[in-house]
XYZ file of C-alpha atoms in Angstrom:
472
model
C 23.458 -25.099 -3.562
C 23.201 -24.898 -7.368
C 23.342 -21.347 -8.722
C 20.396 -20.247 -10.818
C 21.554 -19.075 -14.280
C 20.653 -15.567 -15.531
C 17.175 -14.965 -16.960
C 18.419 -14.100 -20.427
C 19.477 -17.709 -20.963
C 16.101 -19.159 -19.988
C 13.799 -18.576 -22.936
C 14.441 -19.611 -26.494
C 11.895 -19.210 -29.257
C 10.467 -22.693 -28.915
C 9.280 -22.603 -25.309
C 9.719 -25.654 -23.129
C 10.939 -28.777 -24.937
C 9.932 -32.138 -23.535
C 12.764 -34.085 -25.180
C 15.273 -32.326 -22.982
C 13.367 -32.717 -19.736
C 11.223 -35.808 -20.136
C 10.442 -37.975 -17.147
C 8.341 -41.099 -16.626
C 5.678 -39.216 -14.677
C 4.777 -36.491 -17.164
C 4.144 -38.750 -20.125
C 0.994 -36.915 -21.175
C -0.712 -37.646 -17.838
C -3.033 -34.668 -18.048
C -0.463 -32.660 -20.088
C -0.804 -31.988 -23.805
C 2.262 -31.567 -26.062
C 2.689 -30.654 -29.706
C 6.074 -31.083 -31.400
C 7.438 -31.760 -27.920
C 6.286 -28.368 -26.617
C 3.938 -28.248 -23.630
C 0.769 -26.465 -24.784
C -1.795 -27.144 -22.089
C -2.694 -29.264 -19.107
C -5.064 -29.650 -16.203
C -4.129 -27.509 -13.220
C -3.475 -30.626 -11.114
C -1.150 -32.126 -13.746
C 0.761 -28.857 -14.036
C 1.237 -28.746 -10.255
C 2.488 -32.352 -10.297
C 4.881 -31.351 -13.068
C 6.360 -28.640 -10.817
C 7.311 -31.024 -8.012
C 10.674 -32.804 -8.271
C 11.200 -36.445 -7.418
C 14.186 -38.788 -7.206
C 14.542 -39.059 -11.028
C 13.196 -35.696 -12.143
C 13.669 -31.952 -11.725
C 11.434 -29.518 -13.646
C 12.964 -27.300 -16.308
C 13.729 -23.808 -15.015
C 11.657 -22.051 -17.682
C 8.721 -24.220 -16.643
C 9.184 -23.301 -12.953
C 9.254 -19.568 -13.723
C 6.307 -19.737 -16.139
C 4.120 -21.798 -13.845
C 4.891 -19.816 -10.671
C 4.184 -16.605 -12.593
C 0.896 -17.704 -14.158
C -0.524 -20.061 -11.515
C -1.678 -17.051 -9.456
C -4.367 -16.463 -12.078
C -5.948 -19.709 -10.851
C -5.057 -19.996 -7.169
C -3.335 -18.151 -4.318
C 0.425 -18.718 -4.042
C -0.129 -20.045 -0.504
C -2.577 -22.661 -1.856
C -0.008 -23.726 -4.443
C 2.688 -23.852 -1.777
C 0.492 -26.067 0.415
C -0.054 -28.482 -2.509
C 3.643 -28.522 -3.377
C 4.562 -29.271 0.253
C 1.980 -32.020 0.409
C 3.219 -33.636 -2.832
C 6.846 -33.377 -1.744
C 6.110 -35.122 1.519
C 3.696 -37.728 0.129
C 5.576 -38.676 -3.024
C 8.954 -38.662 -1.429
C 7.712 -40.271 1.795
C 9.223 -37.464 3.885
C 6.477 -37.765 6.494
C 6.571 -40.262 9.316
C 9.278 -41.437 11.680
C 10.677 -44.221 9.469
C 11.758 -41.937 6.617
C 14.451 -43.476 4.454
C 17.655 -41.365 4.845
C 19.136 -42.376 1.490
C 15.909 -41.388 -0.251
C 15.981 -37.987 1.465
C 19.575 -37.498 0.280
C 18.451 -38.037 -3.320
C 15.390 -35.806 -3.225
C 16.305 -33.084 -0.685
C 18.714 -31.094 -2.929
C 16.019 -30.930 -5.610
C 13.318 -29.710 -3.254
C 15.741 -27.159 -1.796
C 16.579 -25.980 -5.306
C 12.871 -25.506 -6.094
C 12.414 -23.521 -2.858
C 15.509 -21.442 -3.720
C 14.110 -20.559 -7.144
C 10.723 -19.647 -5.704
C 12.110 -17.473 -2.879
C 14.665 -15.759 -5.142
C 12.331 -14.986 -8.037
C 9.024 -14.376 -6.224
C 10.108 -13.281 -2.724
C 7.024 -11.074 -2.223
C 4.819 -14.182 -2.191
C 6.333 -14.838 1.227
C 4.902 -11.680 2.756
C 1.997 -14.003 3.462
C 2.284 -15.732 6.850
C 0.776 -18.920 5.408
C 3.544 -19.087 2.787
C 6.238 -18.629 5.412
C 4.692 -21.325 7.603
C 4.645 -23.853 4.760
C 8.166 -22.963 3.660
C 9.564 -23.397 7.182
C 7.668 -26.623 7.744
C 8.894 -28.264 4.525
C 12.425 -26.952 5.032
C 12.368 -28.318 8.573
C 11.398 -31.806 7.350
C 14.357 -31.791 4.971
C 16.808 -30.337 7.511
C 15.785 -32.923 10.108
C 16.797 -35.641 7.726
C 20.406 -34.534 7.463
C 22.671 -31.951 9.109
C 24.191 -30.921 5.765
C 20.843 -29.509 4.626
C 20.275 -27.462 7.786
C 22.707 -24.772 6.573
C 21.116 -24.672 3.115
C 17.698 -24.183 4.665
C 19.006 -21.342 6.868
C 20.591 -19.682 3.825
C 17.321 -19.771 1.887
C 15.316 -18.303 4.763
C 17.900 -15.642 5.705
C 18.242 -14.479 2.103
C 14.443 -14.251 1.817
C 14.134 -12.266 5.061
C 16.812 -9.825 3.813
C 14.865 -9.252 0.580
C 11.593 -8.636 2.418
C 13.306 -6.269 4.886
C 14.799 -4.335 1.962
C 11.328 -4.015 0.387
C 9.871 -2.690 3.664
C 12.644 -0.077 3.900
C 12.033 1.011 0.314
C 8.298 1.362 1.003
C 9.048 3.514 4.067
C 11.286 5.814 1.977
C 8.547 6.157 -0.672
C 5.970 6.956 2.008
C 8.257 9.674 3.449
C 8.831 11.191 0.002
C 5.067 11.242 -0.675
C 4.378 12.776 2.743
C 6.766 15.687 2.132
C 5.588 16.512 -1.383
C 3.975 19.964 -1.560
C 2.241 21.921 -4.241
C 4.569 24.364 -6.058
C 1.944 27.070 -6.029
C 1.860 27.087 -2.212
C 5.657 27.375 -2.146
C 5.526 30.279 -4.607
C 3.280 32.234 -2.293
C 5.577 31.778 0.714
C 8.881 32.400 -1.095
C 9.492 35.114 -3.679
C 10.404 33.641 -7.070
C 13.844 35.277 -6.935
C 15.034 32.999 -4.103
C 13.508 29.798 -5.471
C 15.798 27.139 -6.874
C 15.310 25.606 -10.285
C 16.787 22.403 -11.676
C 19.622 24.136 -13.544
C 20.906 25.752 -10.334
C 20.914 22.289 -8.718
C 22.527 20.533 -11.710
C 23.644 22.488 -14.756
C 25.044 19.436 -16.569
C 22.388 17.564 -18.633
C 24.598 14.455 -18.767
C 24.778 14.359 -14.970
C 21.019 14.798 -14.640
C 20.386 11.918 -17.080
C 22.665 9.716 -14.937
C 20.781 10.597 -11.733
C 17.450 9.912 -13.446
C 18.848 6.495 -14.415
C 19.669 5.859 -10.731
C 16.050 6.478 -9.757
C 14.725 4.372 -12.650
C 16.931 1.347 -11.902
C 16.235 1.448 -8.171
C 12.484 1.549 -8.719
C 12.585 -1.106 -11.450
C 14.592 -3.374 -9.198
C 11.810 -3.543 -6.605
C 9.078 -4.588 -9.052
C 8.340 -8.300 -8.690
C 7.508 -10.280 -11.856
C 4.186 -11.345 -10.339
C 3.040 -7.699 -10.166
C 2.485 -7.717 -13.934
C 0.100 -10.663 -13.635
C -1.621 -9.398 -10.492
C -2.350 -6.116 -12.232
C -5.017 -7.921 -14.276
C -6.063 -10.875 -12.122
C -9.706 -11.778 -12.538
C -11.906 -14.427 -11.057
C -11.189 -17.903 -12.388
C -14.563 -19.319 -13.495
C -13.641 -22.809 -12.228
C -12.863 -21.510 -8.762
C -15.707 -21.498 -6.236
C -13.970 -19.386 -3.600
C -15.639 -15.998 -4.076
C -13.174 -14.105 -1.873
C -10.210 -15.644 -3.674
C -8.565 -12.406 -4.809
C -9.423 -10.082 -1.931
C -5.996 -10.174 -0.253
C -4.032 -10.970 -3.388
C -1.800 -7.919 -3.618
C 1.174 -7.619 -1.304
C 3.022 -4.766 -3.042
C 2.536 -1.456 -4.881
C 5.918 -1.161 -6.633
C 4.441 -1.192 -10.113
C 2.054 1.655 -9.283
C 4.842 3.601 -7.538
C 6.918 3.342 -10.703
C 4.094 4.664 -12.894
C 3.631 7.526 -10.376
C 7.331 8.370 -10.756
C 6.882 8.696 -14.541
C 3.969 11.115 -13.987
C 5.948 13.095 -11.427
C 8.900 13.497 -13.807
C 6.580 14.734 -16.600
C 5.032 17.313 -14.256
C 8.438 18.346 -12.916
C 9.647 19.056 -16.483
C 6.508 21.082 -17.272
C 6.817 22.979 -13.980
C 10.468 23.883 -14.542
C 9.620 25.219 -18.035
C 6.511 27.192 -17.008
C 8.055 28.703 -13.855
C 10.526 31.311 -15.202
C 9.096 34.786 -15.792
C 11.491 35.623 -18.639
C 11.082 34.093 -22.088
C 14.831 33.503 -22.562
C 14.959 31.554 -19.266
C 12.058 29.358 -20.361
C 13.756 28.732 -23.723
C 17.004 27.827 -21.944
C 15.104 25.383 -19.742
C 13.517 23.697 -22.791
C 16.945 23.322 -24.444
C 18.362 21.925 -21.206
C 15.669 19.217 -21.056
C 16.188 18.372 -24.741
C 19.854 17.668 -23.893
C 18.858 15.611 -20.840
C 16.420 13.591 -22.970
C 19.088 12.941 -25.587
C 21.499 11.666 -22.921
C 18.746 9.385 -21.558
C 18.329 7.945 -25.057
C 22.090 7.314 -25.358
C 22.157 5.597 -21.952
C 19.193 3.335 -22.856
C 16.869 5.016 -20.337
C 13.708 5.147 -22.466
C 11.352 5.662 -19.531
C 12.875 8.999 -18.422
C 13.178 9.992 -22.088
C 9.447 9.446 -22.623
C 8.530 11.222 -19.366
C 10.551 14.295 -20.422
C 8.970 14.339 -23.891
C 5.509 13.963 -22.279
C 6.208 16.918 -19.980
C 7.316 19.082 -22.918
C 4.230 18.112 -24.905
C 1.763 19.062 -22.160
C -0.580 21.810 -23.381
C 0.610 24.474 -20.892
C 4.148 24.010 -22.300
C 3.389 23.433 -25.987
C 1.187 26.572 -26.183
C 4.170 28.831 -25.289
C 4.783 29.688 -28.958
C 6.974 32.760 -28.348
C 9.190 30.699 -26.043
C 9.497 27.803 -28.516
C 10.385 30.301 -31.282
C 13.642 30.987 -29.410
C 14.529 27.249 -29.162
C 16.635 25.246 -31.613
C 14.240 22.323 -31.988
C 16.124 20.044 -34.439
C 17.349 17.718 -31.640
C 13.874 17.623 -30.088
C 12.317 16.664 -33.444
C 14.701 13.682 -33.687
C 13.785 12.506 -30.165
C 10.064 12.883 -30.839
C 10.515 10.872 -34.025
C 12.194 8.088 -31.994
C 9.275 7.932 -29.556
C 6.558 8.494 -32.163
C 3.511 6.348 -31.245
C 2.508 5.647 -34.874
C 2.722 2.062 -36.201
C 2.535 0.834 -32.597
C 5.705 2.702 -31.558
C 7.710 1.098 -34.372
C 10.728 3.446 -34.028
C 10.920 3.048 -30.271
C 10.598 -0.736 -30.485
C 13.463 -0.828 -32.999
C 15.633 1.294 -30.669
C 14.666 -0.921 -27.707
C 15.675 -4.071 -29.609
C 19.014 -2.437 -30.424
C 19.590 -1.584 -26.747
C 18.576 -5.123 -25.716
C 21.073 -6.611 -28.202
C 23.815 -4.309 -26.932
C 22.953 -5.372 -23.388
C 23.359 -9.087 -24.210
C 26.938 -8.674 -25.453
C 27.922 -5.892 -23.022
C 31.136 -5.999 -21.023
C 30.241 -3.140 -18.661
C 27.131 -2.239 -16.644
C 27.029 1.030 -18.564
C 26.286 -0.880 -21.805
C 23.851 -3.262 -20.094
C 21.307 -0.560 -19.210
C 17.885 -1.084 -20.803
C 15.046 0.825 -19.129
C 11.904 0.292 -21.238
C 9.097 2.811 -21.665
C 7.169 1.198 -18.836
C 3.552 2.090 -19.634
C 3.952 0.482 -23.049
C 5.450 -2.670 -21.525
C 2.426 -2.967 -19.196
C 0.099 -2.336 -22.145
C 1.775 -5.083 -24.215
C 1.421 -7.568 -21.366
C -2.171 -6.470 -20.767
C -3.109 -7.025 -24.432
C -1.366 -10.381 -24.497
C -3.453 -11.372 -21.482
C -6.707 -9.994 -22.910
C -6.123 -11.483 -26.358
C -5.979 -15.136 -25.229
C -8.096 -17.175 -22.846
C -6.520 -18.567 -19.660
C -8.435 -21.809 -20.111
C -9.199 -23.876 -23.173
C -12.747 -25.168 -23.819
C -11.819 -28.540 -22.226
C -10.885 -26.778 -18.953
C -7.144 -27.146 -19.516
C -4.828 -24.262 -18.629
C -3.701 -22.558 -21.857
C 0.032 -22.924 -21.265
C 0.995 -21.664 -24.705
C -0.253 -18.222 -23.642
C 1.775 -18.353 -20.447
C 5.039 -19.207 -22.254
C 4.567 -15.968 -24.175
C 3.738 -14.007 -21.016
C 6.744 -15.423 -19.165
C 9.034 -14.631 -22.096
C 8.077 -10.940 -21.948
C 8.364 -10.734 -18.170
C 11.696 -12.618 -18.069
C 13.263 -10.080 -20.422
C 12.213 -7.350 -18.003
C 13.719 -9.415 -15.144
C 17.103 -9.334 -16.895
C 16.975 -5.564 -17.336
C 15.950 -4.797 -13.770
C 18.960 -6.628 -12.332
C 21.544 -4.230 -13.829
C 23.487 -2.231 -11.246
C 23.671 1.484 -11.930
C 27.281 2.331 -12.892
C 26.996 6.082 -12.239
C 27.958 7.843 -9.032
C 25.026 8.995 -6.921
C 24.567 12.689 -6.210
C 22.292 13.018 -3.193
C 21.528 16.705 -3.735
C 20.300 16.138 -7.316
C 18.391 12.963 -6.391
C 16.715 14.797 -3.507
C 15.593 17.574 -5.846
C 14.258 15.179 -8.501
C 12.275 13.203 -5.936
C 10.982 15.972 -3.667
C 10.958 19.350 -5.464
C 7.373 20.673 -5.439
C 5.573 20.558 -8.794
C 2.575 22.432 -10.193
C -0.800 20.744 -10.550
C -2.293 20.806 -14.054
C -4.372 23.903 -13.210
C -1.368 25.714 -11.762
C 0.631 24.860 -14.908
C -2.052 26.443 -17.091
C -2.121 29.529 -14.917
C 1.685 29.921 -15.019
C 1.527 29.424 -18.796
C -1.137 32.139 -19.233
C 0.833 34.483 -16.962
C 3.901 33.999 -19.211
C 2.150 34.223 -22.577
C -1.385 35.633 -22.396
C -4.511 33.746 -23.488
C -5.026 33.615 -27.246
C -8.775 33.088 -27.511
C -12.023 33.303 -25.563
C -11.761 29.750 -24.228
C -8.277 30.440 -22.817
C -9.385 33.826 -21.407
C -12.341 32.258 -19.599
C -10.157 29.480 -18.252
C -7.580 31.977 -17.019
C -10.223 33.996 -15.175
C -11.583 30.874 -13.502
C -8.128 29.647 -12.526
C -7.135 32.992 -11.056
C -10.196 33.134 -8.836
C -10.030 29.500 -7.724
C -6.255 29.049 -7.354
C -5.348 32.456 -5.997
C -8.406 32.408 -3.770
C -7.474 28.969 -2.440
C -3.881 29.923 -1.686
């Protein structure tokens, strides 16, 4: 079976060039080109363009872009059904008198298309209808020749392994969520003196940054490229099926990753607000500044931003006496790097630098690029909102989807990096399951440490004490 090349090599600045991949069939039959770049086409023509034949195999960037974006217009299982139908009709795979030599010419190409689909968008096949179509088409090809039977088995076994791995990951996440408790409840059952904090679990900021990177890369790895598109799927006006998108979503990995960012921010704020003594709070702030700096050096921008967010939460930032004891020069530099002004110009420059380093890297350590995820989603969202999916003539606006696929394919490269650091189960366990304060509990801990400064804070403190302490 041909090996699919890495994602980084797929997209150049010009998009998909027809000169390189021209075939007799696609000569503008429902497809519109400009300077040899595919700009738009009818949905039917684009589907035809996806299906290989004896003389033609679609360009890999086209396959990725179309499989990614087609779900804005139709269910993956509907596309799969059409692809199967075209493969069998065009290549005359149906019927008892199928020409063996013809199958030998076309089968490797169809198998390659199925390989690319199952490898890049495996979660599509959580749908029974997809699996049925895949097995049926694969069976037709395998029946034609023994040599393809093994290839078909490989494709299906590899897919089943990926889906099993996803199910396991979802079970682990569900267990973690089930065990999470509110820190305030824990405080009432255990005296503060015997409670652990993050420094007792891991006193080395470099080590903590490495363990955070483990969590980030594992969670990134499970996000499918289609999840970015499904996050903003809307009804296609040319589609009459009203229930079209009801059962669209097969995964929640993107949401789980955003939840992890929020958890890390709250964990940082909790660890800072917890200690009774000012010097302990100041030490905790300095510790997290060092962790954040190590995250930046590693290329882990998501943990970096979560830590900065936690330190900028009001219950933490209002602790003026605590901050007065902190050397903040390093923190100022990190804040400057992640400054949101000019559309995060400084961060984007740092991200480009990390991406360049990743391209020429010799070790996994240098390959790590973990983007600030909420901003990546926002960029993709605005790209989607800023351009129409269809042109006035009803054609699919493929120029938009090249751009979308380019952004998502870069993410695909980053998520495939293996974490080079050794895992520490004890630290990982703490990061994922240590109880954190709610926002109200954070404010209360903050007021307990450094009293309210004005009437608004005093009133809030009174209310919190009666509601939170009463509740516990």
